[in-house]
Tab-separated table of C-alpha atoms and ligand atoms in Angstrom:
chain	number	residue	atom	x	y	z
F	1	MET	CA	0.078	-0.149	-0.052
F	2	ILE	CA	1.334	3.563	-0.514
F	3	SER	CA	-0.015	6.941	0.710
F	4	VAL	CA	0.269	10.148	-0.914
F	5	HIS	CA	0.935	13.362	1.385
F	6	GLY	CA	0.088	16.710	-0.147
F	7	PHE	CA	-0.058	20.231	1.252
F	8	PRO	CA	-3.025	22.225	0.904
F	9	GLU	CA	-1.950	24.160	-2.143
F	10	SER	CA	-1.645	21.120	-4.312
F	11	LEU	CA	-3.867	18.705	-2.669
F	12	ALA	CA	-5.887	18.135	-5.969
F	13	GLN	CA	-2.930	17.216	-7.610
F	14	ALA	CA	-1.730	15.089	-4.498
F	15	GLY	CA	-5.192	13.185	-4.817
F	16	ALA	CA	-5.051	12.824	-8.283
F	17	LEU	CA	-1.637	11.295	-8.050
F	18	ALA	CA	-3.058	8.752	-4.835
F	19	ASP	CA	-6.051	7.898	-7.146
F	20	ALA	CA	-3.875	7.017	-10.331
F	21	LEU	CA	-1.895	4.769	-7.703
F	22	GLY	CA	-4.826	3.287	-5.834
F	23	GLY	CA	-3.318	4.811	-2.668
F	24	VAL	CA	-4.421	6.958	0.466
F	25	LEU	CA	-4.521	10.790	0.173
F	26	SER	CA	-3.125	12.435	3.096
F	27	ARG	CA	-2.806	16.165	4.085
F	28	VAL	CA	0.199	17.833	5.629
F	29	GLU	CA	-0.764	20.414	8.333
F	30	THR	CA	1.692	23.064	8.774
F	31	HIS	CA	1.709	25.238	12.060
F	32	ARG	CA	3.213	28.381	11.594
F	33	PHE	CA	5.304	30.099	15.011
F	34	ALA	CA	5.017	33.674	15.573
F	35	ASP	CA	8.663	33.924	14.957
F	36	GLY	CA	8.143	32.558	11.170
F	37	GLU	CA	9.244	28.922	11.853
F	38	THR	CA	7.201	26.406	10.537
F	39	LEU	CA	6.413	23.134	11.590
F	40	PRO	CA	4.735	20.203	9.415
F	41	ARG	CA	2.709	17.369	10.878
F	42	VAL	CA	1.639	14.536	8.952
F	43	THR	CA	-0.559	11.538	9.444
F	44	ALA	CA	0.600	7.860	9.666
F	45	PRO	CA	2.002	6.821	6.415
F	46	GLU	CA	1.952	3.630	4.398
F	47	PRO	CA	5.197	1.778	4.475
F	48	HIS	CA	5.640	3.594	0.962
F	49	ALA	CA	5.208	7.072	1.737
F	50	VAL	CA	4.963	9.599	-1.352
F	51	LEU	CA	5.158	13.137	-0.971
F	52	TYR	CA	3.782	15.511	-3.574
F	53	ARG	CA	5.377	19.083	-3.537
F	54	SER	CA	6.329	20.983	-6.394
F	55	LEU	CA	9.040	23.342	-5.533
F	56	HIS	CA	8.385	26.490	-7.773
F	57	ASP	CA	8.730	29.790	-5.422
F	58	PRO	CA	10.861	27.299	-3.400
F	59	ASN	CA	12.723	28.789	-0.550
F	60	ALA	CA	10.115	28.368	1.909
F	61	LYS	CA	9.049	25.379	0.655
F	62	LEU	CA	12.511	23.694	0.695
F	63	ILE	CA	12.692	23.749	4.646
F	64	GLU	CA	9.217	22.609	5.054
F	65	THR	CA	9.962	19.523	2.596
F	66	LEU	CA	12.742	18.227	4.511
F	67	LEU	CA	10.925	18.814	7.760
F	68	THR	CA	8.222	16.804	6.035
F	69	ALA	CA	10.428	14.084	5.184
F	70	ASP	CA	11.761	13.548	8.392
F	71	ALA	CA	8.191	13.498	10.209
F	72	LEU	CA	7.093	10.770	7.535
F	73	ARG	CA	10.099	8.850	8.585
F	74	ARG	CA	9.729	9.457	12.256
F	75	ALA	CA	5.958	8.160	11.833
F	76	GLY	CA	6.995	4.850	10.298
F	77	ALA	CA	7.487	5.244	6.343
F	78	ARG	CA	9.975	3.052	5.230
F	79	ARG	CA	10.472	4.086	1.729
F	80	LEU	CA	10.053	7.950	0.956
F	81	THR	CA	9.518	9.117	-2.339
F	82	LEU	CA	9.351	13.038	-3.236
F	83	VAL	CA	7.223	13.750	-6.086
F	84	THR	CA	8.377	17.493	-7.501
F	85	PRO	CA	7.326	18.165	-10.707
F	86	TYR	CA	9.259	21.316	-10.887
F	87	LEU	CA	12.815	21.086	-9.401
F	88	PRO	CA	14.241	24.542	-8.608
F	89	TYR	CA	17.854	26.019	-8.624
F	90	LEU	CA	18.845	24.567	-11.655
F	91	ARG	CA	19.763	27.351	-13.708
F	92	GLN	CA	22.700	28.231	-11.625
F	93	ASP	CA	24.578	24.925	-12.462
F	94	GLN	CA	28.013	26.789	-12.731
F	95	VAL	CA	29.239	29.912	-11.092
F	96	PHE	CA	28.776	32.242	-13.889
F	97	GLU	CA	30.489	35.434	-12.301
F	98	ALA	CA	33.084	35.380	-9.577
F	99	GLY	CA	31.362	35.914	-6.141
F	100	GLN	CA	28.322	33.616	-6.889
F	101	ALA	CA	27.058	30.469	-5.289
F	102	LEU	CA	26.795	27.028	-7.082
F	103	SER	CA	23.288	26.965	-6.311
F	104	ARG	CA	22.478	23.166	-7.782
F	105	ASP	CA	25.384	21.770	-5.937
F	106	VAL	CA	23.704	23.096	-2.697
F	107	VAL	CA	20.087	22.416	-3.233
F	108	LEU	CA	20.155	18.823	-4.895
F	109	PRO	CA	22.145	17.052	-2.261
F	110	LEU	CA	19.892	18.561	0.501
F	111	LEU	CA	16.796	16.989	-1.117
F	112	ALA	CA	18.435	13.840	-2.155
F	113	ASP	CA	19.527	13.251	1.402
F	114	GLY	CA	15.908	13.174	2.674
F	115	PHE	CA	14.453	10.921	0.160
F	116	ASP	CA	14.773	7.423	-1.308
F	117	ALA	CA	13.794	8.574	-4.938
F	118	ILE	CA	12.754	11.782	-6.542
F	119	VAL	CA	10.570	12.171	-9.440
F	120	VAL	CA	10.828	15.391	-11.577
F	121	VAL	CA	9.218	16.561	-14.740
F	122	ASP	CA	11.758	18.168	-17.081
F	123	PRO	CA	14.310	19.116	-15.082
F	124	HIS	CA	16.737	22.106	-16.551
F	125	LEU	CA	19.515	20.234	-17.535
F	126	HIS	CA	21.208	22.281	-20.130
F	127	ARG	CA	24.735	21.780	-18.553
F	128	THR	CA	24.025	19.001	-16.394
F	129	ALA	CA	24.148	15.668	-17.956
F	130	ARG	CA	22.496	13.645	-15.063
F	131	LEU	CA	21.212	14.807	-11.596
F	132	GLU	CA	23.015	11.393	-10.473
F	133	ASP	CA	26.144	13.175	-11.162
F	134	VAL	CA	25.233	16.002	-8.642
F	135	ALA	CA	23.612	13.850	-5.991
F	136	PRO	CA	24.134	10.331	-6.049
F	137	GLN	CA	22.549	9.407	-2.886
F	138	THR	CA	18.974	9.203	-4.056
F	139	ARG	CA	17.151	7.449	-6.925
F	140	TRP	CA	16.277	10.362	-9.592
F	141	ILE	CA	13.161	9.655	-12.188
F	142	PRO	CA	12.886	12.297	-14.491
F	143	LEU	CA	9.618	12.512	-16.623
F	144	SER	CA	9.086	14.737	-19.561
F	145	GLY	CA	5.739	16.947	-19.699
F	146	ALA	CA	5.553	16.204	-23.503
F	147	GLU	CA	3.917	13.069	-23.106
F	148	ALA	CA	0.807	14.677	-21.229
F	149	MET	CA	0.664	17.761	-23.979
F	150	GLY	CA	1.094	15.549	-27.013
F	151	ARG	CA	-1.735	13.161	-25.828
F	152	ALA	CA	-3.945	16.001	-24.897
F	153	LEU	CA	-3.424	18.094	-28.052
F	154	ALA	CA	-3.682	15.164	-30.438
F	155	ALA	CA	-7.085	14.354	-28.846
F	156	GLU	CA	-8.287	17.859	-30.105
F	157	ASP	CA	-9.221	18.554	-33.408
F	158	GLY	CA	-6.106	17.537	-35.210
F	159	GLY	CA	-5.929	20.316	-37.555
F	160	ALA	CA	-5.533	23.247	-35.165
F	161	PHE	CA	-1.858	23.860	-35.874
F	162	ASP	CA	0.328	23.831	-39.004
F	163	LEU	CA	3.641	23.977	-37.299
F	164	VAL	CA	5.401	23.437	-33.963
F	165	VAL	CA	8.574	25.882	-33.040
F	166	GLY	CA	10.741	25.821	-30.140
F	167	PRO	CA	12.220	29.292	-28.958
F	168	ASP	CA	15.847	27.381	-28.410
F	169	ARG	CA	17.957	24.712	-29.447
F	170	GLU	CA	17.393	22.997	-26.146
F	171	SER	CA	13.545	23.072	-26.578
F	172	LEU	CA	13.641	20.772	-29.484
F	173	GLN	CA	13.223	17.772	-27.471
F	174	TRP	CA	9.987	18.794	-26.462
F	175	ALA	CA	9.198	20.624	-30.154
F	176	ARG	CA	9.866	17.507	-31.633
F	177	ALA	CA	7.938	15.222	-29.214
F	178	LEU	CA	4.854	17.380	-29.887
F	179	ALA	CA	5.590	17.663	-33.815
F	180	GLU	CA	5.532	13.958	-33.725
F	181	ALA	CA	2.398	13.626	-31.906
F	182	LEU	CA	0.622	16.061	-34.045
F	183	HIS	CA	2.387	15.016	-37.303
F	184	LEU	CA	3.763	18.624	-38.074
F	185	PRO	CA	7.012	20.278	-39.174
F	186	VAL	CA	9.124	21.603	-36.535
F	187	TRP	CA	12.100	24.143	-36.229
F	188	THR	CA	13.778	25.926	-33.308
F	189	PHE	CA	15.189	29.494	-33.192
F	190	ASP	CA	18.466	30.193	-31.941
F	191	LYS	CA	18.371	32.091	-28.718
F	192	LYS	CA	20.913	34.402	-26.925
F	193	ARG	CA	19.808	35.535	-23.340
F	194	LEU	CA	20.636	39.094	-22.912
F	195	SER	CA	19.127	39.744	-19.372
F	196	ASP	CA	16.962	37.844	-16.861
F	197	ARG	CA	13.826	38.984	-18.958
F	198	ASP	CA	15.112	39.665	-22.275
F	199	VAL	CA	16.513	37.458	-25.127
F	200	SER	CA	17.493	37.654	-28.943
F	201	LEU	CA	16.214	35.196	-31.273
F	202	GLU	CA	17.338	34.157	-34.502
F	203	ALA	CA	15.292	31.871	-36.813
F	204	PRO	CA	17.339	29.273	-38.861
F	205	ALA	CA	17.952	30.295	-42.642
F	206	GLY	CA	14.825	29.629	-44.769
F	207	ALA	CA	12.317	28.980	-41.797
F	208	ALA	CA	8.857	29.805	-42.814
F	209	ALA	CA	5.777	30.773	-40.653
F	210	GLY	CA	3.842	32.704	-43.274
F	211	GLY	CA	0.161	31.883	-42.824
F	212	ALA	CA	1.031	28.901	-40.325
F	213	ARG	CA	-1.202	28.536	-36.918
F	214	VAL	CA	1.962	28.022	-34.598
F	215	LEU	CA	2.271	25.886	-31.584
F	216	LEU	CA	5.313	27.348	-29.532
F	217	VAL	CA	6.607	24.649	-26.937
F	218	ASP	CA	8.992	25.307	-24.242
F	219	ASP	CA	9.775	23.569	-20.701
F	220	VAL	CA	9.611	26.844	-18.874
F	221	CYS	CA	7.774	30.323	-19.047
F	222	SER	CA	9.133	32.392	-15.982
F	223	SER	CA	9.381	36.144	-16.837
F	224	GLY	CA	7.802	35.124	-20.535
F	225	GLY	CA	10.389	37.241	-22.304
F	226	THR	CA	11.443	33.865	-24.430
F	227	LEU	CA	7.919	33.131	-25.702
F	228	ALA	CA	6.766	36.956	-26.189
F	229	LYS	CA	9.936	37.470	-28.185
F	230	ALA	CA	9.487	34.204	-30.158
F	231	ALA	CA	5.697	35.251	-30.688
F	232	GLU	CA	7.189	38.684	-32.166
F	233	VAL	CA	9.570	37.272	-34.350
F	234	LEU	CA	6.774	34.761	-35.580
F	235	MET	CA	4.146	37.423	-36.198
F	236	ALA	CA	6.918	39.331	-38.211
F	237	LEU	CA	7.322	36.285	-40.298
F	238	GLY	CA	3.502	36.110	-41.276
F	239	ALA	CA	2.425	33.758	-38.547
F	240	SER	CA	-1.512	33.653	-38.610
F	241	ARG	CA	-2.229	32.330	-34.992
F	242	ILE	CA	0.141	31.508	-31.922
F	243	GLU	CA	-0.465	29.079	-28.879
F	244	ALA	CA	2.069	27.826	-26.828
F	245	ALA	CA	2.564	25.109	-24.550
F	246	VAL	CA	5.034	24.488	-21.725
F	247	THR	CA	5.797	21.943	-19.035
F	248	HIS	CA	6.103	24.655	-16.097
F	249	ALA	CA	4.249	27.973	-15.806
F	250	LEU	CA	5.906	30.327	-13.383
F	251	TYR	CA	4.602	33.465	-14.981
F	252	ASP	CA	2.815	36.226	-13.664
F	253	SER	CA	-0.135	38.471	-14.725
F	254	ALA	CA	2.286	41.070	-16.004
F	255	ALA	CA	3.811	38.310	-18.142
F	256	ALA	CA	0.367	37.009	-19.275
F	257	LEU	CA	-0.482	40.537	-20.533
F	258	MET	CA	2.769	40.844	-22.244
F	259	LEU	CA	2.441	37.314	-24.122
F	260	GLU	CA	-0.936	38.273	-25.219
F	261	GLU	CA	0.002	41.622	-26.532
F	262	ALA	CA	2.853	39.494	-28.167
F	263	GLY	CA	0.395	37.532	-30.088
F	264	VAL	CA	0.273	34.412	-28.073
F	265	ARG	CA	-3.619	33.548	-28.293
F	266	ALA	CA	-3.559	30.904	-25.491
F	267	LEU	CA	-0.631	29.510	-23.031
F	268	ARG	CA	-1.376	25.930	-21.791
F	269	SER	CA	0.726	24.135	-19.165
F	270	CYS	CA	1.188	20.946	-17.198
F	271	ASP	CA	-0.284	21.009	-13.636
F	272	GLY	CA	2.787	20.331	-11.799
F	273	CYS	CA	3.042	23.841	-11.196
F	274	LEU	CA	-0.307	25.226	-10.065
F	275	HIS	CA	-1.143	28.200	-12.489
F	276	PRO	CA	-4.367	29.468	-14.044
F	277	SER	CA	-2.993	28.072	-17.502
F	278	ASN	CA	-2.743	24.328	-16.001
F	279	ALA	CA	-4.216	22.275	-18.792
F	280	PHE	CA	-2.412	19.016	-19.126
F	281	PRO	CA	-2.561	16.520	-15.980
F	282	LEU	CA	0.776	14.950	-14.968
F	283	ALA	CA	-0.848	12.366	-12.348
F	284	ALA	CA	-1.116	9.135	-15.003
F	285	PRO	CA	2.578	9.700	-16.318
F	286	ILE	CA	3.952	10.115	-12.652
F	287	ALA	CA	1.753	7.269	-11.325
F	288	ALA	CA	3.151	5.021	-14.522
F	289	ALA	CA	6.856	5.878	-13.678
F	290	LEU	CA	6.386	5.053	-10.007
F	291	ARG	CA	4.539	1.729	-10.850
F	292	ARG	CA	7.656	0.731	-13.418
F	293	GLU	CA	10.424	1.942	-11.152
F	294	PHE	CA	8.905	0.316	-7.769
F	295	ALA	CA	6.938	-2.526	-9.472
F	296	LEU	CA	3.782	-1.444	-7.746
K	1	LIG	C1	15.684	28.425	-20.854
K	1	LIG	O1	16.916	27.801	-21.041
K	1	LIG	C2	14.277	27.649	-20.690
K	1	LIG	O2	14.175	26.624	-21.365
K	1	LIG	C3	13.298	28.571	-20.792
K	1	LIG	O3	13.478	29.026	-22.275
K	1	LIG	C4	13.286	29.941	-20.066
K	1	LIG	O4	13.586	29.380	-18.800
K	1	LIG	C5	12.178	30.723	-19.998
K	1	LIG	O5	12.562	31.863	-19.293
K	1	LIG	P1	11.667	33.244	-19.414
K	1	LIG	O6	10.202	33.072	-19.363
K	1	LIG	O7	12.200	34.068	-18.553
K	1	LIG	O8	12.094	33.763	-20.778
């Protein structure tokens, strides 16, 4: 038997995972002291306990997650798995400028020490070959959101798009997966990051978008700068309609407005990070991965 433990903000996703696994859903309660410290409390776990917590907006959640792991073990969990669709602090995967921290190498081992296995969705692995290389003390189970996006989009009206575009070379893996699911051509921009919110994009020689209904695909939408610039360039190339699909939606309402003004008519995301754009449920692929991994 398995129990899935969720915090109030993402109890719906934890519940969907518990249902998909045929497990029991349990709510983690958190007491907040006057000085700002927090104390999570769990109800008795099954021998295999799964803690569901997406670690976007991570700082406070990281401490609570580690404390909850300790609480679950003390309450009797013998195997402890963390499901964190969004794994934070991977963008700082090297010291880019003197005086900076190497965040990835601080945060990943902390999490890995607390759990026997960790499920993540589309971790930002641009310069990190394998999560095991950074934190070998746990079993990392990486998944892609492209499967959930592709299945949902293919089940809709098959003729909604003419072309799939990724905003940078790293996005080719997701763009290609969706292009295959929808039987469409695909290409990606070449991206140069200018600042936290600004990028420059170059379309490949001969890339065409004239009259096309384009599906833009990426792993993350954070400031919205990347997808907004991609939409602007695609509109200039003559695209007739632009929608976007991302695994992790981290953007705020100002970015949503900017995306709309740039020409993005709709943006849909996987439901790992709670967001108004959530449209692609991850419970089934996460449950399938856990069943495969632990022969459940
Ligand atoms: C970058 O490597 C990622 O794949 C995304 O393109 C990036 O994180 C998007 O960030 P933003 O929305 O801030 O441009």
